[in-house]
PDB file of C-alpha atoms in Angstrom:
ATOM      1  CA  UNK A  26       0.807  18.517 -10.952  1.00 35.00           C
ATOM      2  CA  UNK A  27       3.431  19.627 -13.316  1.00 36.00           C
ATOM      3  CA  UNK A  28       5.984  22.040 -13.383  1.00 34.00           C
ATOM      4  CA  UNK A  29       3.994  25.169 -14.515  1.00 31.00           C
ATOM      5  CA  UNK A  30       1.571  24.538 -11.917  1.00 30.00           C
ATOM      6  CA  UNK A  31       3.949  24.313  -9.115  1.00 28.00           C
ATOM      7  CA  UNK A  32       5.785  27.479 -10.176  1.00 30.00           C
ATOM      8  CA  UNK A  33       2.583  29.489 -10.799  1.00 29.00           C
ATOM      9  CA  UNK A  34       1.857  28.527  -7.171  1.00 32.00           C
ATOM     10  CA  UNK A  35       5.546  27.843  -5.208  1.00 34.00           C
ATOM     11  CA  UNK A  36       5.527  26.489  -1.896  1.00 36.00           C
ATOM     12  CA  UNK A  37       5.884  29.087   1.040  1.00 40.00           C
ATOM     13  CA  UNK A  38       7.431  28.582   3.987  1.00 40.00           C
ATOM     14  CA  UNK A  39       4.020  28.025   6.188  1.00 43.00           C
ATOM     15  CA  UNK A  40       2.972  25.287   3.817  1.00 41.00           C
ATOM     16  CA  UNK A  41       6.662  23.349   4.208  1.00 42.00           C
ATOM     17  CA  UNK A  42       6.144  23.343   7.995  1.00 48.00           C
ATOM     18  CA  UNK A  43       2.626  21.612   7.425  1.00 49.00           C
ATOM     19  CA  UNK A  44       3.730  19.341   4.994  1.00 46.00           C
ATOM     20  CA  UNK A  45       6.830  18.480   7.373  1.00 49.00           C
ATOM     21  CA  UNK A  46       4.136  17.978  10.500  1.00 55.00           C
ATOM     22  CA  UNK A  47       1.595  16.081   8.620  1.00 55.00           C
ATOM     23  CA  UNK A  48       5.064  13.618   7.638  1.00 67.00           C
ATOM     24  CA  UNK A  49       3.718  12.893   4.069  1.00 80.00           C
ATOM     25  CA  UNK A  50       5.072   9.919   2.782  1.00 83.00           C
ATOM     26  CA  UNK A  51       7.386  12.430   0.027  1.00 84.00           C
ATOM     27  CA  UNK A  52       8.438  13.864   3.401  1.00 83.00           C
ATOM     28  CA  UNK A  53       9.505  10.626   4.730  1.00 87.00           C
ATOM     29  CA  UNK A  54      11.428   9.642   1.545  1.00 89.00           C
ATOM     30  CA  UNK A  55      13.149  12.381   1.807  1.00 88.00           C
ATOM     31  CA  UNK A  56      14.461  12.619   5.527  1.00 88.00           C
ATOM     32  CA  UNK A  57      15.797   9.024   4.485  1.00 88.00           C
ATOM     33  CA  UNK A  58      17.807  10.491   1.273  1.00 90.00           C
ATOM     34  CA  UNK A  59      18.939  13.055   3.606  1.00 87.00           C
ATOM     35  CA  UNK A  60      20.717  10.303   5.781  1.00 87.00           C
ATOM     36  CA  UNK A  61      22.951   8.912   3.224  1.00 89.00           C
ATOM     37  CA  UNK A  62      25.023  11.182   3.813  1.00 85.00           C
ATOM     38  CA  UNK A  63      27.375  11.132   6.899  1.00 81.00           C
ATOM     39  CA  UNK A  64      30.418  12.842   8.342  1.00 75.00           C
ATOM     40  CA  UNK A  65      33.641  11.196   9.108  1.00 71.00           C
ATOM     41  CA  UNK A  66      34.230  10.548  12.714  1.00 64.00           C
ATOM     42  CA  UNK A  67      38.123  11.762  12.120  1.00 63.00           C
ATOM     43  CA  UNK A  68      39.013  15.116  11.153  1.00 56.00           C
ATOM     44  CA  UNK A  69      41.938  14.447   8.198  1.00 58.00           C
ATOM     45  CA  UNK A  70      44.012  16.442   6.197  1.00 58.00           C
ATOM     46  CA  UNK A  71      41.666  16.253   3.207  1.00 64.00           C
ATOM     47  CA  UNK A  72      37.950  17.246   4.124  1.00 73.00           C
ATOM     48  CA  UNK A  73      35.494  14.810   2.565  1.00 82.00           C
ATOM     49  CA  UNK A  74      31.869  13.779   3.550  1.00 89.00           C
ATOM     50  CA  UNK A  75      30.784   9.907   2.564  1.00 92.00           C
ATOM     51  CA  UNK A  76      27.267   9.007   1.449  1.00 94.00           C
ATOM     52  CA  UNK A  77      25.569   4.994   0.937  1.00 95.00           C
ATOM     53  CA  UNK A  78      24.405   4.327  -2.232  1.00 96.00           C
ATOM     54  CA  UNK A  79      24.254   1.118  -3.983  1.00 95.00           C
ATOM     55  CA  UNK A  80      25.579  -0.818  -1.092  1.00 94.00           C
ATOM     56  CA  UNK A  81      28.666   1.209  -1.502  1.00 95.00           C
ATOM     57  CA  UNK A  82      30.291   3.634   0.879  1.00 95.00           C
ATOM     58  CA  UNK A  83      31.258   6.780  -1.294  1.00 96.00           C
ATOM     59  CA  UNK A  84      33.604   9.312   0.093  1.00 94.00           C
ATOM     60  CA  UNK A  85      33.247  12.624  -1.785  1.00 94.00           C
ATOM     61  CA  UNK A  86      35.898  15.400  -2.013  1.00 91.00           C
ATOM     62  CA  UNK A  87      34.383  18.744  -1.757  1.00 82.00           C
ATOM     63  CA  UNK A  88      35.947  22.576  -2.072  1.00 71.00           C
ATOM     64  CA  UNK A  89      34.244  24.982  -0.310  1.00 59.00           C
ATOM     65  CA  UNK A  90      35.779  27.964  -2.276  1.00 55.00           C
ATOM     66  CA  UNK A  91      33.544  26.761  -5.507  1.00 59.00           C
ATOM     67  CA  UNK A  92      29.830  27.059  -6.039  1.00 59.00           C
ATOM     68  CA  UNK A  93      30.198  23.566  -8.289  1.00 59.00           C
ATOM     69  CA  UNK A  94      32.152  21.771  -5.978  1.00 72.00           C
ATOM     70  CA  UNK A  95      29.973  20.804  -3.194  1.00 81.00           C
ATOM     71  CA  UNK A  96      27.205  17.841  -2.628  1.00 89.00           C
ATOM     72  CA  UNK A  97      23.836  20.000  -2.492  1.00 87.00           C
ATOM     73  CA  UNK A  98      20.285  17.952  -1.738  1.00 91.00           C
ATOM     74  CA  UNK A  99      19.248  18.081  -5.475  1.00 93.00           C
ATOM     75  CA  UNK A 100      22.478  15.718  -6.082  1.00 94.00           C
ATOM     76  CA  UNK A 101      21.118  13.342  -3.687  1.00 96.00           C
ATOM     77  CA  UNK A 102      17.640  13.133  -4.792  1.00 96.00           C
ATOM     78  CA  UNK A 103      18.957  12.275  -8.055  1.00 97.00           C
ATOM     79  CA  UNK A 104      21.474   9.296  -6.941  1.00 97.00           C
ATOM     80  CA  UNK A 105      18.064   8.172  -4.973  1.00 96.00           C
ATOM     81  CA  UNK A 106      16.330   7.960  -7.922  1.00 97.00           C
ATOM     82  CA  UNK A 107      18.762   6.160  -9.957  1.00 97.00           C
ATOM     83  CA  UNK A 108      19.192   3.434  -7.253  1.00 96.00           C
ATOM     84  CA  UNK A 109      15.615   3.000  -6.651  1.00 95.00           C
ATOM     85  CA  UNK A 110      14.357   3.004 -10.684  1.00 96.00           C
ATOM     86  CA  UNK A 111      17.649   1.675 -12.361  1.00 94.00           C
ATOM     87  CA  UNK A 112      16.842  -1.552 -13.082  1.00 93.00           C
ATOM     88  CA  UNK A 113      13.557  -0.134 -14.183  1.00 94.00           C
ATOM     89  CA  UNK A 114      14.740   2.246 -16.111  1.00 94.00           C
ATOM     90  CA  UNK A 115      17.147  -0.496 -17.802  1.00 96.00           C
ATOM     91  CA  UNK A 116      20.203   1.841 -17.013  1.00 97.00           C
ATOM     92  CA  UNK A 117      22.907  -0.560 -17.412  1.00 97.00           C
ATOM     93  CA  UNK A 118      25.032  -0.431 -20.712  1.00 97.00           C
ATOM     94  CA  UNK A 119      23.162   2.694 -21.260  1.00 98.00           C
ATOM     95  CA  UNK A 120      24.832   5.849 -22.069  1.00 98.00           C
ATOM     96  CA  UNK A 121      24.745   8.580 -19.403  1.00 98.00           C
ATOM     97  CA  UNK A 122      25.896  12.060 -19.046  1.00 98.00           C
ATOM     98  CA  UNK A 123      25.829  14.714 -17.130  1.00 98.00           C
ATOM     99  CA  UNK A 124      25.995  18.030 -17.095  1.00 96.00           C
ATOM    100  CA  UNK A 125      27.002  20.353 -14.413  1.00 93.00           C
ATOM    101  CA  UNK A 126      28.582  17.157 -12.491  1.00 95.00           C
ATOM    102  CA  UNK A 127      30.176  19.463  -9.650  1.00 92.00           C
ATOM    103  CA  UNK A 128      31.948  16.522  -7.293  1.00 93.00           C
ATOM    104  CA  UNK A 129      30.176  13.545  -9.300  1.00 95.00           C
ATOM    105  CA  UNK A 130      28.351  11.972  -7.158  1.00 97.00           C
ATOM    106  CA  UNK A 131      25.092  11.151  -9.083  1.00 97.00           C
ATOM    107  CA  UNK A 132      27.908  10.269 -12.311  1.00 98.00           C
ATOM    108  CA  UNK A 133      29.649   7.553  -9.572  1.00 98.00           C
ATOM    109  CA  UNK A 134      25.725   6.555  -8.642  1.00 98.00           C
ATOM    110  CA  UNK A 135      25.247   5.915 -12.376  1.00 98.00           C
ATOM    111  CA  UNK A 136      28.399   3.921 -13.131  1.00 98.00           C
ATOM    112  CA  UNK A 137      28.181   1.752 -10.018  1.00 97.00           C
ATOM    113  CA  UNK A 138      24.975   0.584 -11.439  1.00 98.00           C
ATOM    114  CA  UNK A 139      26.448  -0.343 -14.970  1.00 97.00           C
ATOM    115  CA  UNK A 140      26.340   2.476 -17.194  1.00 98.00           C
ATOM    116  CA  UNK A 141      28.932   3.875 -19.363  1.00 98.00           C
ATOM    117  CA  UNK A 142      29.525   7.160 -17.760  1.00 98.00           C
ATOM    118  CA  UNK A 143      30.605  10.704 -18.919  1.00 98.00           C
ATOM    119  CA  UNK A 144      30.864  13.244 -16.328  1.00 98.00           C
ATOM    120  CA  UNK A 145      31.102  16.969 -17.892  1.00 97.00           C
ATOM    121  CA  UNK A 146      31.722  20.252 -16.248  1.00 95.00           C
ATOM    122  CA  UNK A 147      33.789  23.668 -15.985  1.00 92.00           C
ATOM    123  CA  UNK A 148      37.752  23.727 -16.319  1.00 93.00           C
ATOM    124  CA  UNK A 149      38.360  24.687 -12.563  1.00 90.00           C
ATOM    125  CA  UNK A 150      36.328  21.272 -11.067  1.00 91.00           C
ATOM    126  CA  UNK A 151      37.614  18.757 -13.496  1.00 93.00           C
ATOM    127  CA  UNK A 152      40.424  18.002 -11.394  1.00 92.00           C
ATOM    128  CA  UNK A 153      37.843  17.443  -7.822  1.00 92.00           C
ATOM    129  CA  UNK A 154      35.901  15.828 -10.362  1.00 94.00           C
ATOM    130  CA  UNK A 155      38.218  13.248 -11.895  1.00 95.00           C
ATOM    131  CA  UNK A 156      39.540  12.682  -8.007  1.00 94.00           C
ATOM    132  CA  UNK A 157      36.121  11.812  -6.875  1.00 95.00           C
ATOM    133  CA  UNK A 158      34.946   9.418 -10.114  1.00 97.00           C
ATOM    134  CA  UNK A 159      38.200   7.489  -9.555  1.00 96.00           C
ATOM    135  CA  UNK A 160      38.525   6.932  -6.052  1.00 94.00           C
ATOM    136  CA  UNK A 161      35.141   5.884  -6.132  1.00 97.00           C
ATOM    137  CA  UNK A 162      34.683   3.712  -9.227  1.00 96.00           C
ATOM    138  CA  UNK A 163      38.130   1.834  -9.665  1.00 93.00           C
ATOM    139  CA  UNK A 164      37.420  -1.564  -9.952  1.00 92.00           C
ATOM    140  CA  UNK A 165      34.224  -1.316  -9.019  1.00 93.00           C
ATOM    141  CA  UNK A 166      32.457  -0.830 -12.294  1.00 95.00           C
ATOM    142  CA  UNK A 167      31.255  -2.577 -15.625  1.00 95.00           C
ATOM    143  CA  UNK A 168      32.878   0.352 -17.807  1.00 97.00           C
ATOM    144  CA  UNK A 169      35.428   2.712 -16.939  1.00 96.00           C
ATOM    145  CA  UNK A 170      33.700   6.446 -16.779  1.00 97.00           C
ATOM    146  CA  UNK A 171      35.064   9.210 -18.587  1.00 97.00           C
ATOM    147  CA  UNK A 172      35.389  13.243 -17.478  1.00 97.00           C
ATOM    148  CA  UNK A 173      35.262  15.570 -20.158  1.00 97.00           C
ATOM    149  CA  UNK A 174      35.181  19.619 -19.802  1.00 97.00           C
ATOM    150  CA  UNK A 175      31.990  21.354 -21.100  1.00 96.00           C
ATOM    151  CA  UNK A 176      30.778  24.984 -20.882  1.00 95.00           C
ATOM    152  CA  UNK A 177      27.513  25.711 -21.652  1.00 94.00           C
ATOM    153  CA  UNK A 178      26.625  26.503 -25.170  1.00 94.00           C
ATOM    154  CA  UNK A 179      30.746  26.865 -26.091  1.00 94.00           C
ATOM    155  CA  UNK A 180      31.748  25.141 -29.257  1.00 95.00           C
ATOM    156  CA  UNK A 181      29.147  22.123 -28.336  1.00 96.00           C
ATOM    157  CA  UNK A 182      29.785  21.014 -31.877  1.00 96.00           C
ATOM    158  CA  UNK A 183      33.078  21.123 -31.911  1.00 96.00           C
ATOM    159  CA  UNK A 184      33.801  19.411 -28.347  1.00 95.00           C
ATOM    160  CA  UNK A 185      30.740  17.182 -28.587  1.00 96.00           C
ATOM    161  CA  UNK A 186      29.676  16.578 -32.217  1.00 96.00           C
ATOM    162  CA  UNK A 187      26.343  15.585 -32.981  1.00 93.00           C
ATOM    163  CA  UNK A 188      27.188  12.598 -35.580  1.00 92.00           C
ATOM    164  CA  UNK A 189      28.942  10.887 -32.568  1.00 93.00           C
ATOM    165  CA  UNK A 190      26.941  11.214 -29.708  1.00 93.00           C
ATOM    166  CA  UNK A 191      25.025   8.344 -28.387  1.00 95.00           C
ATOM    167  CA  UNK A 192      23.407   9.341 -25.037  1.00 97.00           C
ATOM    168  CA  UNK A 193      20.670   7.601 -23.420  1.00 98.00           C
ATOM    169  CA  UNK A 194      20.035   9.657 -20.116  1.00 98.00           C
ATOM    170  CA  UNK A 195      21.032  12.889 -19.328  1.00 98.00           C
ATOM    171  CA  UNK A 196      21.885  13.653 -16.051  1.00 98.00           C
ATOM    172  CA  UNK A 197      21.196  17.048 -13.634  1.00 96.00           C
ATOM    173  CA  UNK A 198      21.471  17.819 -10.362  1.00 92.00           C
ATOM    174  CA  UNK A 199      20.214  21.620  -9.272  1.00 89.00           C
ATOM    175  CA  UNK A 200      21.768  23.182 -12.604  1.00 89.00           C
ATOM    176  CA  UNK A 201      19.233  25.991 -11.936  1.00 85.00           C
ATOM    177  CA  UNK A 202      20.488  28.405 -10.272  1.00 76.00           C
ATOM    178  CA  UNK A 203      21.474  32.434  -9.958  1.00 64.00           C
ATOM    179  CA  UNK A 204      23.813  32.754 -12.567  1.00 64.00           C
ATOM    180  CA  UNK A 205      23.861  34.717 -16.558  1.00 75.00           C
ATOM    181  CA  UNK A 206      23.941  31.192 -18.099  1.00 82.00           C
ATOM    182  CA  UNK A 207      20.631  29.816 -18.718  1.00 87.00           C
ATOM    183  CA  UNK A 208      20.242  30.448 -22.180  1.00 91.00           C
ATOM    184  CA  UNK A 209      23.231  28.218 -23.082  1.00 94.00           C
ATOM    185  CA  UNK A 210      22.177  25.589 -20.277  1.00 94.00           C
ATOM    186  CA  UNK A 211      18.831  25.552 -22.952  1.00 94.00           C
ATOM    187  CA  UNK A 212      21.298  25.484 -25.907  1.00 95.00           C
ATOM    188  CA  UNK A 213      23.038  22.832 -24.311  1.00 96.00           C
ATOM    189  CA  UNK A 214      20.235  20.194 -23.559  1.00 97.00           C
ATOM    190  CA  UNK A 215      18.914  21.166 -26.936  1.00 96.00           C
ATOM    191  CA  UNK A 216      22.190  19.859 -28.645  1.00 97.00           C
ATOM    192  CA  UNK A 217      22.962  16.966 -26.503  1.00 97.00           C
ATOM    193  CA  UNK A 218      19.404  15.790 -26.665  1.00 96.00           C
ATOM    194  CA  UNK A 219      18.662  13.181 -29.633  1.00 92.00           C
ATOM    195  CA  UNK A 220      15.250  11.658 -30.222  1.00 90.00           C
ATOM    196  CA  UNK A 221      15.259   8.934 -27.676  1.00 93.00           C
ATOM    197  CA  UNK A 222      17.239  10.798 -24.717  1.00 97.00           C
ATOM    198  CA  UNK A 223      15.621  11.096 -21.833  1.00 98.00           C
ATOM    199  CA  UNK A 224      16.706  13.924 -19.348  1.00 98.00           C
ATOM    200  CA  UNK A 225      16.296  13.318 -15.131  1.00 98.00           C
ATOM    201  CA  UNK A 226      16.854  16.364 -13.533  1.00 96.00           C
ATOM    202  CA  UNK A 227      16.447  17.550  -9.838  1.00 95.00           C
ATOM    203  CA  UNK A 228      15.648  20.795  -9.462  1.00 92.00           C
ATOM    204  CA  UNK A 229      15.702  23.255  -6.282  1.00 90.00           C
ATOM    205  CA  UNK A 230      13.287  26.254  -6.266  1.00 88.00           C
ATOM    206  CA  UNK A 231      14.900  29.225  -4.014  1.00 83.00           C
ATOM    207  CA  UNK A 232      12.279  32.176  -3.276  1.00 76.00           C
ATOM    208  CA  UNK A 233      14.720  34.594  -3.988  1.00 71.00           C
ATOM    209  CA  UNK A 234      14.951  32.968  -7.601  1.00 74.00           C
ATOM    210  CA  UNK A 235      11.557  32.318  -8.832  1.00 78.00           C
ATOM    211  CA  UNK A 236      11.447  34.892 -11.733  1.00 80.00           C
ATOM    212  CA  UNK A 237      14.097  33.082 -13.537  1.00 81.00           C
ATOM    213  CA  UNK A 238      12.887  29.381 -12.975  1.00 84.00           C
ATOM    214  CA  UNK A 239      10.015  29.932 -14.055  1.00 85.00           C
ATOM    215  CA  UNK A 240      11.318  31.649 -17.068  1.00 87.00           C
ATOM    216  CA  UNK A 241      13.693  28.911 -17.722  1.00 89.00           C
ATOM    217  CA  UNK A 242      10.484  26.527 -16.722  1.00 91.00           C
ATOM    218  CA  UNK A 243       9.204  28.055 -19.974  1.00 91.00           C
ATOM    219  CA  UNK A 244      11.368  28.050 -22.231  1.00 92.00           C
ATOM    220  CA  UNK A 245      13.106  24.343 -21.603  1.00 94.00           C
ATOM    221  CA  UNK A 246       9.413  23.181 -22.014  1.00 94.00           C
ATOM    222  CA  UNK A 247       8.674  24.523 -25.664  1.00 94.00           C
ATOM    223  CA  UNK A 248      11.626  22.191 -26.446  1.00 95.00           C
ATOM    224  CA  UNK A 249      10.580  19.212 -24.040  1.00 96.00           C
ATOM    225  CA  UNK A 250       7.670  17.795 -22.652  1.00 96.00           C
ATOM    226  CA  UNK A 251       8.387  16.964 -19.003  1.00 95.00           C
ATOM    227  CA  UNK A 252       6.500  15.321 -15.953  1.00 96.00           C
ATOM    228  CA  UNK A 253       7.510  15.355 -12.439  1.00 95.00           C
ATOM    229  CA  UNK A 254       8.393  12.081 -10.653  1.00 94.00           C
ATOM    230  CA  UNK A 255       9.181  13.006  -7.288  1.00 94.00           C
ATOM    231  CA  UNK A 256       8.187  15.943  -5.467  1.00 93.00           C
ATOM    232  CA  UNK A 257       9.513  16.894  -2.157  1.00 92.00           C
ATOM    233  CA  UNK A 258       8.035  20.246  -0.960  1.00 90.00           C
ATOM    234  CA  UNK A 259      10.122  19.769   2.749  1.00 89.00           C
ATOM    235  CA  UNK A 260      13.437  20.269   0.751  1.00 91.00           C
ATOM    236  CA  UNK A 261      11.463  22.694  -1.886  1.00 91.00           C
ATOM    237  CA  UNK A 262      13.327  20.062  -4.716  1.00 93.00           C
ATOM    238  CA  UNK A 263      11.297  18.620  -7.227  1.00 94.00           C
ATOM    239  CA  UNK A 264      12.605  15.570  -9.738  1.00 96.00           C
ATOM    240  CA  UNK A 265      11.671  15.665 -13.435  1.00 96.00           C
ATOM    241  CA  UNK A 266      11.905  13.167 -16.323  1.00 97.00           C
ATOM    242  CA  UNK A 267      11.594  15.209 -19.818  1.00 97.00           C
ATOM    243  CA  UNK A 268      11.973  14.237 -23.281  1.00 97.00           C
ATOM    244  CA  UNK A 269      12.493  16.077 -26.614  1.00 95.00           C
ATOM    245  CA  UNK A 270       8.917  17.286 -27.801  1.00 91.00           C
ATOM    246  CA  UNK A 271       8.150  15.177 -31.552  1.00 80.00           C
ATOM    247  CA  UNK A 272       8.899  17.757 -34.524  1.00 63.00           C
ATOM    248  CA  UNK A 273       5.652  18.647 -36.750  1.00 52.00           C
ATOM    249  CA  UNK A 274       7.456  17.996 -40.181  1.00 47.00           C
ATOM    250  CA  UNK A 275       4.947  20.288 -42.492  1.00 47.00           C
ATOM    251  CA  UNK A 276       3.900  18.436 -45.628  1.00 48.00           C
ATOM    252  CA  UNK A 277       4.061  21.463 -48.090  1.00 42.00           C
TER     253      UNK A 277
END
């Protein structure tokens, strides 16, 4: 099934409670991704929820007041993936970004697992941001990560030129949602992408925002060909791999 189909026909609400009851295996899978994460026992004066992943305890920094600055499901799909398929997907050394990073979990994910790491997001979260990929990372990983500010589809060139960029995976967590900025989120994949990237990108579907991801749906695939990998109808989250769709150079 791919990701016209399942937005031509989303999931309702009567169909999640069967799936949950009939305890797919997808279902299972995810109940366990839902239980890395865990609340401390002791209230302190910074608020913080911790989460397993890679044999490492990682304790996460959130802010309540902003939309990008909280751990949402999609995030942890993602990190599940990524310890599950990295040696697979040969992730170590590689070059990894992502976009929309919000309190970088999936970016600390990818650099305690080897990869050379650049975590990108709006002005107002790269401090929670940097906070989190230190704490988390120092002296723990194979190359030092690095935290750059990006808004989508502003002065991409300029910030992140095309003659320099090397990046090997591309990185998003639930960048889909209601806001005016999906044509630059396009423009944005579209420049970061080269030939060989490949994009991994969990994805929530809200009923009250189906219009637009499916028009986004659309449009991101005349520019990439994509397949799902995981799909967990219980959390209404799907996980896709994409790559750039192969230019038709004309011969006339």
């Amino acid at each position: 099934m791919d990701g016209a189909q399942y937005l031509t026909k989303p999931v309702n609400e009567s169909k999640m409670e069967e799936n949950q009851e009939n305890c797919s295996e997808n279902d299972l899978i995810a109940l366990s991704i839902l239980d890395r994460r865990y609340i401390p026992s002791k209230l302190t004066s910074v608020a913080w929820e911790g989460f397993y992943f890679v044999g490492n305890e990682i304790k996460i920094v959130e802010a309540t007041d902003l939309y990008g600055a909280t751990v949402w499901p999609s995030a942890l799909v993602l990190c599940y993936f990524l310890e599950k398929h990295g040696k697979q997907i040969n992730i170590e050394d590689k070059h990894v970004l992502e976009i929309g990073a919000g309190t970088g979990l999936a970016s600390i994910v990818a650099c305690l697992l080897g990869a050379h790491v650049m975590a990108t997001d709006l002005k107002d979260l790269i401090g929670n941001l940097q906070y989190n990929i230190s704490r988390n990372t120092k002296l723990k990983c194979k190359h030092e990560p690095q935290v750059r500010e990006m808004t989508w589809g502003f002065e991409l060139e300029k910030s992140f030129p095309k003659s320099s960029l090397k990046i090997d995976y591309i990185l998003a967590g639930d960048v889909v949602y209601d806001h005016p900025y999906l044509e630059e989120l396009i423009a944005t994949f579209d420049h970061l992408c080269q030939e060989n990237t490949i994009i991994i990108w969990a994805m929530k579907f809200r009923k009250e925002n189906r219009i637009k991801e499916k028009r986004f749906i659309e449009k991101f695939q005349k520019l990439f060909d994509m397949e799902v990998v995981y799909d967990f109808p219980s959390l209404t989250i799907q996980l896709y791999r994409a790559v750039r769709r192969k230019r038709i150079i004309s011969s006339v």
